[in-house]
Coordinates of C-alpha atoms in Angstrom, one line a residue:
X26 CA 7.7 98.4 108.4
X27 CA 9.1 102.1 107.6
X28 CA 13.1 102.7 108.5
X29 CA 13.7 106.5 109.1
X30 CA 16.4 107.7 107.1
X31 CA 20.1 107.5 108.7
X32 CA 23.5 108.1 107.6
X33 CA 27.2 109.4 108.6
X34 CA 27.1 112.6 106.4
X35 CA 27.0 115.8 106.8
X36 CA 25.0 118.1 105.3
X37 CA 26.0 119.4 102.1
X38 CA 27.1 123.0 103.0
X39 CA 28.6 122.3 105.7
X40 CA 30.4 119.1 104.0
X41 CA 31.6 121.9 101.7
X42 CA 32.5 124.2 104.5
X43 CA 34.7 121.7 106.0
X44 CA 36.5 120.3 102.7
X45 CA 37.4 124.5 102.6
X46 CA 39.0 124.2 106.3
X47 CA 40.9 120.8 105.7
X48 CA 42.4 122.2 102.5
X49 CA 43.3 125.3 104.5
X50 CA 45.1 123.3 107.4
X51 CA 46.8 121.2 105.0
X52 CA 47.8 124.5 103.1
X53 CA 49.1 126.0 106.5
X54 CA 51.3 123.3 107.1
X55 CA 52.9 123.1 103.9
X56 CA 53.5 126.9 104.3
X57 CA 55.9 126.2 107.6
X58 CA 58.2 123.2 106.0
X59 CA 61.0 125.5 106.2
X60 CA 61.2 126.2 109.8
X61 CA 59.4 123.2 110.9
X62 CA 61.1 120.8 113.0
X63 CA 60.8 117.0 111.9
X64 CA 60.3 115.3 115.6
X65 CA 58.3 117.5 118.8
X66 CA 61.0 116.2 121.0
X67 CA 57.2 114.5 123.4
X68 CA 58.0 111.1 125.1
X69 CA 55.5 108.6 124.1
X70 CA 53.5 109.3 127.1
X71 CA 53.4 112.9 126.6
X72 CA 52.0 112.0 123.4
X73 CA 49.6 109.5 124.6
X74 CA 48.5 112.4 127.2
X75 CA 47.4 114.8 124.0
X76 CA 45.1 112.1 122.5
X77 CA 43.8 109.9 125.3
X78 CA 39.9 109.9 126.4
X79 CA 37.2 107.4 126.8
X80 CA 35.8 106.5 123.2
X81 CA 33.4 109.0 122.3
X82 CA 29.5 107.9 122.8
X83 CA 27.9 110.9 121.3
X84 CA 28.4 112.9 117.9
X85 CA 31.2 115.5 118.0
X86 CA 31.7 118.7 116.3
X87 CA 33.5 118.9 113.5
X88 CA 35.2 122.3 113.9
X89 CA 36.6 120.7 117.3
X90 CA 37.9 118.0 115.3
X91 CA 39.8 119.9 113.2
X92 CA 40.9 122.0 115.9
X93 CA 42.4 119.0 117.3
X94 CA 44.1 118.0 113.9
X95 CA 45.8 121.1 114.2
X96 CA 46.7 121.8 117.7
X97 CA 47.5 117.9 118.8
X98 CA 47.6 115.7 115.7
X99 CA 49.9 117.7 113.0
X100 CA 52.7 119.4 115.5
X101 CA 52.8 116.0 116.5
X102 CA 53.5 114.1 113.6
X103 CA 57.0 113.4 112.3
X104 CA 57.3 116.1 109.3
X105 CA 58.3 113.5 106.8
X106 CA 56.7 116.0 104.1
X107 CA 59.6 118.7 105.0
X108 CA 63.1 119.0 103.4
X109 CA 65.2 117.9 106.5
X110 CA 64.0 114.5 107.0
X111 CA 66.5 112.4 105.2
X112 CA 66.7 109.5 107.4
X113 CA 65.8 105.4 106.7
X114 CA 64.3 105.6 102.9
X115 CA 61.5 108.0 103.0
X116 CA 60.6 110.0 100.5
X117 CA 58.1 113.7 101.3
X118 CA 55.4 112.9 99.4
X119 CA 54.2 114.8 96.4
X120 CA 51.3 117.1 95.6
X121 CA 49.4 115.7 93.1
X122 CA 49.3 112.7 96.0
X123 CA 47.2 114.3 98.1
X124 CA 45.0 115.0 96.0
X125 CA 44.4 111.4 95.2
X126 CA 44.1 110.4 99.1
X127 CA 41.0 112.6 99.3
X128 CA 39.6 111.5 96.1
X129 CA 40.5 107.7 96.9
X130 CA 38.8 107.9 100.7
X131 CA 35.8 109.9 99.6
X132 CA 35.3 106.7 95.9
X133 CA 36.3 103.9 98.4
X134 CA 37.2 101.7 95.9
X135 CA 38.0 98.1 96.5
X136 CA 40.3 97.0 93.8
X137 CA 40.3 93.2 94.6
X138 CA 37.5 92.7 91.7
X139 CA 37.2 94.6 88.7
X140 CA 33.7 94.7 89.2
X141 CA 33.9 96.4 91.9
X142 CA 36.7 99.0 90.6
X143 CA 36.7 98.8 86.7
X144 CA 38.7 101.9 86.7
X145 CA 41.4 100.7 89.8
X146 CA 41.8 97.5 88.4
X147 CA 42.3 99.5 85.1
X148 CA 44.4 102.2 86.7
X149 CA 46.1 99.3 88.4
X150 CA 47.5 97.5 85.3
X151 CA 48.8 100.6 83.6
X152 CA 51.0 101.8 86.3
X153 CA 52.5 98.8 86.3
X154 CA 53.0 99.1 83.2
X155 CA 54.3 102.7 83.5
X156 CA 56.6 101.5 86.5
X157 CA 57.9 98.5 84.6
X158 CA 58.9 101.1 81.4
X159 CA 60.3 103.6 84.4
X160 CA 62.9 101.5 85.3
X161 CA 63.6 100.1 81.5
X162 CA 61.2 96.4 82.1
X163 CA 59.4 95.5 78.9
X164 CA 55.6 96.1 79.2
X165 CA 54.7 92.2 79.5
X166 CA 55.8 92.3 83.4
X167 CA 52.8 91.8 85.5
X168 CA 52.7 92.7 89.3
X169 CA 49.8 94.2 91.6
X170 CA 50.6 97.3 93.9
X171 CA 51.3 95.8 97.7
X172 CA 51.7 98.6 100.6
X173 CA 55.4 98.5 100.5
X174 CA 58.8 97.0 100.0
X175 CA 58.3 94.2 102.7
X176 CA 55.0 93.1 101.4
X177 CA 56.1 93.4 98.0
X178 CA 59.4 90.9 98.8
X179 CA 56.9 88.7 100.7
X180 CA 54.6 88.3 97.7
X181 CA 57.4 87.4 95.5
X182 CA 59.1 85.0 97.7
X183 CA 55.6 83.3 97.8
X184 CA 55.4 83.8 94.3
X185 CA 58.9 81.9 93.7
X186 CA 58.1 79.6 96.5
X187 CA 54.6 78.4 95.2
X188 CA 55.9 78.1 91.4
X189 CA 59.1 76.4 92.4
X190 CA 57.6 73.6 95.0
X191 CA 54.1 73.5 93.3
X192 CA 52.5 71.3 95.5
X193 CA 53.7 73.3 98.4
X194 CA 49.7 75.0 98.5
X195 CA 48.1 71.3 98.7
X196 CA 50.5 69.7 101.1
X197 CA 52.8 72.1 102.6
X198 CA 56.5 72.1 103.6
X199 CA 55.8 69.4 105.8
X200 CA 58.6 66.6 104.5
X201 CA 60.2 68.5 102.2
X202 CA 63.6 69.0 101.7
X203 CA 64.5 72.5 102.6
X204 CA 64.7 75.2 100.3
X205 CA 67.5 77.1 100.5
X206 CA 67.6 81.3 99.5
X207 CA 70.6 83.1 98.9
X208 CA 71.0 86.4 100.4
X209 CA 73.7 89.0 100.7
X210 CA 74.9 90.2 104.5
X211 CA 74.0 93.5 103.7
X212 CA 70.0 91.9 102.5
X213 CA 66.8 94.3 104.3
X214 CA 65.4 92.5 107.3
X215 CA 61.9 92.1 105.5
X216 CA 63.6 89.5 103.4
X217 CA 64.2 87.3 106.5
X218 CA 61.0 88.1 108.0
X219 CA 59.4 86.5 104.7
X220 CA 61.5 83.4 104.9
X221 CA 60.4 82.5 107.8
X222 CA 57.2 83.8 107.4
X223 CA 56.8 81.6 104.8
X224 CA 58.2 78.6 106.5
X225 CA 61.3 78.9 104.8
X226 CA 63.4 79.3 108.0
X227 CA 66.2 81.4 108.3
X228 CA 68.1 78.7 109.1
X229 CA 67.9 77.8 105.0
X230 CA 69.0 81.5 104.5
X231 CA 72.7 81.4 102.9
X232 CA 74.1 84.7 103.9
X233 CA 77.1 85.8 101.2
X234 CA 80.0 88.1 102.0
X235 CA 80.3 91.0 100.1
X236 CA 82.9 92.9 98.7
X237 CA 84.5 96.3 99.3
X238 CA 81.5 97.9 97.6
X239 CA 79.1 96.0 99.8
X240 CA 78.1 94.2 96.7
X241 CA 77.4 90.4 96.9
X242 CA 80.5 88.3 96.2
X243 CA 79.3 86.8 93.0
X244 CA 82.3 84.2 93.3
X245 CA 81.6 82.9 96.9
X246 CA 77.7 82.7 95.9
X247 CA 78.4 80.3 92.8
X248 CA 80.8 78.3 95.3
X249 CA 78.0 78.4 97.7
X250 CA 75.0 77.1 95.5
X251 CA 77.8 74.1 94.0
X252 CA 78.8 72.8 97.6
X253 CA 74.8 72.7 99.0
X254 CA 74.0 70.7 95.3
X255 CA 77.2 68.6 95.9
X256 CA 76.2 68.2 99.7
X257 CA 72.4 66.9 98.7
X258 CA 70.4 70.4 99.6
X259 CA 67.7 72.0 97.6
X260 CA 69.5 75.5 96.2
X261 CA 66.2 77.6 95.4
X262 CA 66.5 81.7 95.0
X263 CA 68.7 84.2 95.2
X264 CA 67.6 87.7 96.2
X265 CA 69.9 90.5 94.8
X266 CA 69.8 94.1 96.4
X267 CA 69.5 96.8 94.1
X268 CA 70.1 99.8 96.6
X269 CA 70.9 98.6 100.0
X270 CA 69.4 100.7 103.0
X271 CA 73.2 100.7 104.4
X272 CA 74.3 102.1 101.6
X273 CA 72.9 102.5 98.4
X274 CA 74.7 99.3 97.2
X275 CA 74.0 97.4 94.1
X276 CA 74.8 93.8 93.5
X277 CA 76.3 92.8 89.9
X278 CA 72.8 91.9 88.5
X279 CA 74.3 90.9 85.3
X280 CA 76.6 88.0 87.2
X281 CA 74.1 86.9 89.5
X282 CA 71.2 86.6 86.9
X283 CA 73.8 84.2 85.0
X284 CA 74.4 82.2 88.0
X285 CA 70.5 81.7 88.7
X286 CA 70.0 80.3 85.2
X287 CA 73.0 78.5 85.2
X288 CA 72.1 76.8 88.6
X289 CA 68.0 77.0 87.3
X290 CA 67.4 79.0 90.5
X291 CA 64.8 81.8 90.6
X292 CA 66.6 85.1 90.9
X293 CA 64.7 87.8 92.5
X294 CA 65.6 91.3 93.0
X295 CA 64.6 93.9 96.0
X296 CA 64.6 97.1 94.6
X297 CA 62.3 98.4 96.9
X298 CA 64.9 101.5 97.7
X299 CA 67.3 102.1 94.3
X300 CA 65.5 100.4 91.4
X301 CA 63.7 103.3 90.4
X302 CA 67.3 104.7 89.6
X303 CA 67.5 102.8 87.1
X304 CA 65.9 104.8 84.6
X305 CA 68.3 107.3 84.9
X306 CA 71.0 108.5 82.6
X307 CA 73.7 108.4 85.5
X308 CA 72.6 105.0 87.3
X309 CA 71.5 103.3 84.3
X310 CA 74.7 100.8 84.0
X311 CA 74.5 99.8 87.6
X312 CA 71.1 98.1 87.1
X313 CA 72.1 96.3 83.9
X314 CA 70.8 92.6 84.6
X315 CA 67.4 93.7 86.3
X316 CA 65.5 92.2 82.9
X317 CA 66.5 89.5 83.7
X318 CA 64.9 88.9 87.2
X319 CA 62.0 86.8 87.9
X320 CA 60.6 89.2 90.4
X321 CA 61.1 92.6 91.4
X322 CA 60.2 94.5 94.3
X323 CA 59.9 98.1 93.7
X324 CA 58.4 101.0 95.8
X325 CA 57.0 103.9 94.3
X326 CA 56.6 105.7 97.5
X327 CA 60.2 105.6 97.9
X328 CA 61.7 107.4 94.5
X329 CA 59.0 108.2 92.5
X330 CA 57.7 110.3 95.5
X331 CA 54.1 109.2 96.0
X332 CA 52.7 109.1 99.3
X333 CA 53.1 106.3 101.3
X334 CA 51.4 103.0 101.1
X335 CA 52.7 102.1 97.2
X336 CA 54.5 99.4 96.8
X337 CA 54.8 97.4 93.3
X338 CA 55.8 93.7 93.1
X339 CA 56.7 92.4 89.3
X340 CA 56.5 89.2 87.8
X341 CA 58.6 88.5 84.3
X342 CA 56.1 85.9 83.9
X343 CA 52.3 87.0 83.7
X344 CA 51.0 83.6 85.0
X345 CA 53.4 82.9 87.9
X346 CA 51.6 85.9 90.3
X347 CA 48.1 83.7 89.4
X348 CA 49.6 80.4 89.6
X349 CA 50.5 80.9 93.3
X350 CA 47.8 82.6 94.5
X351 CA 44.5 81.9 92.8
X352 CA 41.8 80.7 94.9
X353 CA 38.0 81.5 93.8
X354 CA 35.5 80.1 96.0
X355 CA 31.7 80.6 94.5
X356 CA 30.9 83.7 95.9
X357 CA 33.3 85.2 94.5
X358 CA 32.6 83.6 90.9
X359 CA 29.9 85.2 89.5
X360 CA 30.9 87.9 87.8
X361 CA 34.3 86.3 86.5
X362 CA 34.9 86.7 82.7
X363 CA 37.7 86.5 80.9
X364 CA 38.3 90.1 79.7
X365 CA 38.4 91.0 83.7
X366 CA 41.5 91.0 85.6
X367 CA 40.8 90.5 89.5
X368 CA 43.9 91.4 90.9
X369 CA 42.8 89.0 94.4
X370 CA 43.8 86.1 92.1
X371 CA 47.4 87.6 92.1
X372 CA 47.8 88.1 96.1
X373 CA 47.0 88.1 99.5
X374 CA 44.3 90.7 99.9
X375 CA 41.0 90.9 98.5
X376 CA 40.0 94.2 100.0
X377 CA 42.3 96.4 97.7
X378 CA 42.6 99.8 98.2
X379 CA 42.4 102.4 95.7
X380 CA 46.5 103.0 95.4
X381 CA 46.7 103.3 91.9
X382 CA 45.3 106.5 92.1
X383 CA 48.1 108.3 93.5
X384 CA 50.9 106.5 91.3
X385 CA 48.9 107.6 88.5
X386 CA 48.2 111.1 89.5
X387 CA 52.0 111.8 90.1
X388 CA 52.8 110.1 86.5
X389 CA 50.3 112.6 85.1
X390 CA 51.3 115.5 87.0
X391 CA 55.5 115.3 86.8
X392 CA 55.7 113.1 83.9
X393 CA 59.0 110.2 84.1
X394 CA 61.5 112.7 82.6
X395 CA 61.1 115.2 85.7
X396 CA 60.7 112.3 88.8
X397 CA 63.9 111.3 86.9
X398 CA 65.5 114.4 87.2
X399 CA 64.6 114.5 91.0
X400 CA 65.8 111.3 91.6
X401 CA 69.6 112.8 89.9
X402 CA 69.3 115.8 92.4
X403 CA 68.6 113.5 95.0
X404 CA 72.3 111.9 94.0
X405 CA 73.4 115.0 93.7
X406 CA 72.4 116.3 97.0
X407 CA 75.0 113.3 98.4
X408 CA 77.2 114.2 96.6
X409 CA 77.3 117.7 97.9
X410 CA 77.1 116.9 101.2
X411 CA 79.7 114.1 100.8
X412 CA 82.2 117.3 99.5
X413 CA 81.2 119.1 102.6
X414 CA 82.0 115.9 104.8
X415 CA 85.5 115.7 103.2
X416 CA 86.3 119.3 103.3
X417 CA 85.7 119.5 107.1
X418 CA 88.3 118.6 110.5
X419 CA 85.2 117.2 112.8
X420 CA 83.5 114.5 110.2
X421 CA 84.8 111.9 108.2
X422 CA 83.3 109.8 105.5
X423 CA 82.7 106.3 105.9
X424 CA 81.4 105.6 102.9
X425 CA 79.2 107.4 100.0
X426 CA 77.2 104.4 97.8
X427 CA 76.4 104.9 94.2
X428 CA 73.0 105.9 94.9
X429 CA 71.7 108.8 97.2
X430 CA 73.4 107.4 100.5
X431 CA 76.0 109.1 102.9
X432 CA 77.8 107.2 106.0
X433 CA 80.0 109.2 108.4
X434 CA 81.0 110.0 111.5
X435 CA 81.9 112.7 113.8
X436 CA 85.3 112.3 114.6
X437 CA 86.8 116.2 116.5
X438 CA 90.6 114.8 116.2
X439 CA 91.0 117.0 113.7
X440 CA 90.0 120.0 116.0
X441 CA 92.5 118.8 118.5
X442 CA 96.0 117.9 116.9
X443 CA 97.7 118.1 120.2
X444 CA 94.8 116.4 122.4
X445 CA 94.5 112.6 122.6
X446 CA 93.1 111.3 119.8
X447 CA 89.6 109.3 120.7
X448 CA 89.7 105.2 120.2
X449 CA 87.2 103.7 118.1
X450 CA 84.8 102.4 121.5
X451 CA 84.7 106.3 122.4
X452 CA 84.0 107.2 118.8
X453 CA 81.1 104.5 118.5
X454 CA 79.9 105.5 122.0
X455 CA 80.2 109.2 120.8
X456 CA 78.3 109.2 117.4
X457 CA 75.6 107.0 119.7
X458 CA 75.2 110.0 121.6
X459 CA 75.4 112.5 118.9
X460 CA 72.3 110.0 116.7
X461 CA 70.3 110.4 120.4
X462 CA 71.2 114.1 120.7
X463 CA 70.0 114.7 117.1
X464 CA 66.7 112.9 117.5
X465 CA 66.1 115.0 120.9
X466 CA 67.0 118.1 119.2
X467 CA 64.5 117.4 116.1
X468 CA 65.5 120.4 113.8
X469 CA 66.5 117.4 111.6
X470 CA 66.5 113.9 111.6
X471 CA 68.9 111.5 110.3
X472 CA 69.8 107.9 111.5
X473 CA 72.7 105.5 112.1
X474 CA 73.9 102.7 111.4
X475 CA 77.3 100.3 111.1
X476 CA 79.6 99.6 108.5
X477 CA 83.0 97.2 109.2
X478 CA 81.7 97.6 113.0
X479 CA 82.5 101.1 112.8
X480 CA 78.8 103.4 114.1
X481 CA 78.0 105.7 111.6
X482 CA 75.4 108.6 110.9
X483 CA 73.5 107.6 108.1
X484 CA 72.0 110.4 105.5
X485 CA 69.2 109.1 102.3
X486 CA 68.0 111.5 100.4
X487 CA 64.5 110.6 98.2
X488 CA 62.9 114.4 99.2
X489 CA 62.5 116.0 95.8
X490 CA 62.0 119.1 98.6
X491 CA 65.3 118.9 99.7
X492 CA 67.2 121.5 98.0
X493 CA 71.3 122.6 98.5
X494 CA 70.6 125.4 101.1
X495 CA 68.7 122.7 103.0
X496 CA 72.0 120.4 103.0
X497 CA 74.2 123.3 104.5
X498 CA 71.8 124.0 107.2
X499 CA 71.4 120.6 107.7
X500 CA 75.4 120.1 108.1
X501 CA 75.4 123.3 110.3
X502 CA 72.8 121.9 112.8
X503 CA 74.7 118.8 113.2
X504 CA 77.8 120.3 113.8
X505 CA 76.0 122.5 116.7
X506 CA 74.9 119.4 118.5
X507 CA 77.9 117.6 117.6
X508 CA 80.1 120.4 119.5
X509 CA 77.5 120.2 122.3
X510 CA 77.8 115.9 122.6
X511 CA 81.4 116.0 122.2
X512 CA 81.9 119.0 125.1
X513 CA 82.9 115.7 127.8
X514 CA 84.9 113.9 125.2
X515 CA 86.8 117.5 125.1
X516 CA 87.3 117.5 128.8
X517 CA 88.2 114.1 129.6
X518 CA 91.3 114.4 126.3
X519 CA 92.5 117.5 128.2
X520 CA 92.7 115.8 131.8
X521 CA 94.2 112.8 130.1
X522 CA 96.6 115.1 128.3

């Protein structure tokens, strides 16, 4: 039997022809960031309406695919890559990053073996390495790149689990005395969602005050861990923030490292957000303590600027990562040696993509000393628009963190002195219209959030693209709308007054 030939590919001029026209349309787009708007303002059906057809039976051109890419897919897509997106923790992207996506779809890489990506697995422990010496770690850290801060905390909490209760992986959880984790109020979400993911329960999570600075209350979390010992529990981790999405906060690393070896707990830290800051001359004594961690969660697509999926979970110790995870059945032991690091023995995922590539590309490109720099200008940048906030009669700060985080509120008392001043329901129910109003408007896009029960507008800046002229026009636009969502407040204090 004779097979004809048959594949997926082009031909190779044409292949050519149409790496030339995606380079263009991704050229043309980065040419309009400045008067871009982040969000199209489309409902979700509207958008479904642009994109929705039968799947296609037959081959399609691909100059109408592109055409579609540009006239449906890229106008539609949130314009994280621009200078006013500022909201959650998301960085632009860099570059040098896009150059490694093409590179990395066209090699298709699976870096799960080392025989099948000598170079990714490779590639895979030196930026760890590099990321680990980025935020001051000693080069004998171990980790393996995850897609992002919540899969990074979820492998280190199983790392942590599986190493403290090691017979948790032959007989489960079922009988055992609960493990309890320690967590600040002011902990990311993805932290609960891997306890209970991992049968921890959030009923085991210990949830500590903080203080004024939104820091853990190192005092009420040694109290904490003596009483459940005294009262018979199983005290097991405690999970330090360094760089809460609220705020930029930072726990006392230093005290709460002390505490975990003093109580014999494992201490892990999510840095997803602010640990990269940590290499920098300004932030460097808030992070003092992080050496001492047993685990570290850490995304570079975050502050080092790489496009997103890269995330980096670290290990202090090299064989706790292998110790909880490795499982090699025979078809996957051939080609094992000892001089070959298969990073599926260190997590969850076997097919691996190629993500090194892009944390390795920016590294080469920037070098640490100017992502560094960014990430100061990023501080910077709140800074300035924290100045801005306090020098104005319509906003007010709520708080400005140590990191790249601005809370505030709109609050036009100050433009009425002899109007009735607005309670703290209308201002809450005011800032949630002006967060909507914002979102509808799209030249920008910011969030909120709430601090001491009090709603706030929420600014994070991690866009290297960002620049000072970017911050006024940003502060201008939200003044406009502001003015526009507060025209009834206006009205109503002058029929009261």
């Amino acid at each position: 039997m004779t097979l004809p030939d048959l594949d997926l590919d082009l031909p190779a001029d044409d292949f050519k022809r149409s790496l030339y026209r995606m380079s263009d349309i991704i050229h043309e787009a980065s040419m309009t960031m400045e008067e871009r708007k982040v969000l199209a303002g489309l409902s979700p059906r509207e958008v479904s309406e642009l994109i929705r057809e039968p799947m296609p039976t037959a081959s399609g051109s691909f100059d109408a695919l592109f055409d579609d890419l540009q006239h449906k897919v890229i106008p539609n897509a949130t314009f994280n890559a621009g200078p006013y997106c500022n909201s959650y923790v998301l960085s632009c992207g860099n570059q040098a990053g896009v150059f490694a996506e093409m590179l990395a779809a066209f090699l298709n890489q699976n870096c799960g073996k080392w025989h099948l990506s000598a170079i990714g697995a490779e590639m895979e422990k030196l930026v760890i390495e590099w990321i680990s010496a980025f935020v001051g770690l000693p080069s004998s850290h171990t980790g393996l790149l995850v897609s992002g801060g919540s899969m990074a905390n979820l492998s280190c909490l199983a790392v942590a689990r599986n190493n403290w209760l090691q017979s948790v992986r032959r007989d489960g959880l079922f009988g055992q005395v609960p493990l309890l984790t320690y967590v600040s109020t002011e902990v990311h979400h993805c932290v609960i969602k891997a306890c209970e993911f991992l049968g921890l329960g959030h009923r085991n999570l210990r949830r500590i005050p903080v203080d004024s600075e939104y820091r853990m209350d190192c005092a009420q979390l040694a109290a904490q861990i003596e009483e459940d010992r005294w009262n018979g529990l199983a005290p097991f981790c405690v999970v330090a923030s360094a760089g809460t999405v609220n705020t930029g906060a930072v726990d006392d690393l230093q005290a709460v490292g002390r505490i975990c070896r003093e109580h014999d707990l494992w201490f892990h830290v999510d840095g997803a957000y602010g640990a990269a800051a940590a290499g920098t001359e300004r932030c460097r004594e808030l992070f003092r303590g992080l050496e001492t961690a047993d685990s570290l969660a850490i995304d570079p697509h975050k502050w080092n600027y790489v496009p997103i999926e890269a995330g980096c979970a670290l290990f202090r110790n090299p064989r706790h990562s292998k110790t909880a995870f490795s499982h090699v059945p025979d078809y996957l032991a051939a080609d094992q040696r000892d001089d070959r690091l298969d990073f599926m023995e260190h997590g969850m995922q076997l097919s691996r993509g190629f993500r090194s590539l892009k944390i390795w590309m920016t590294f080469k490109a920037y070098g640490a000393d100017k992502l560094k720099a960014a990430i100061e200008h990023d501080i910077l940048k709140a800074d300035y628009l924290a100045s801005l906030i306090d020098a104005a009669d319509d906003f007010e700060l709520i708080e400005r963190g140590p990191l790249s985080v601005v809370c505030f509120r709109f609050n036009p008392a100050g433009r009425m002195p002899d109007r009735q001043s607005l309670d703290e329901q209308e201002l809450a129910e005011l800032n949630h219209r002006l967060i909507a109003a914002i979102e509808a408007d799209g030249r920008t896009l910011i969030t909120g959030t709430k601090l001491h029960g009090r709603t706030a507008l929420r600014v994070c800046f991690t866009n290297h693209r960002a620049q000072q002229r970017h911050v006024d026009r940003m502060f201008d636009v939200l003044r406009e709308i502001a003015d526009l969502v507060a025209l009834p407040s206006y009205q109503q204090s002058e029929a009261v007054g």
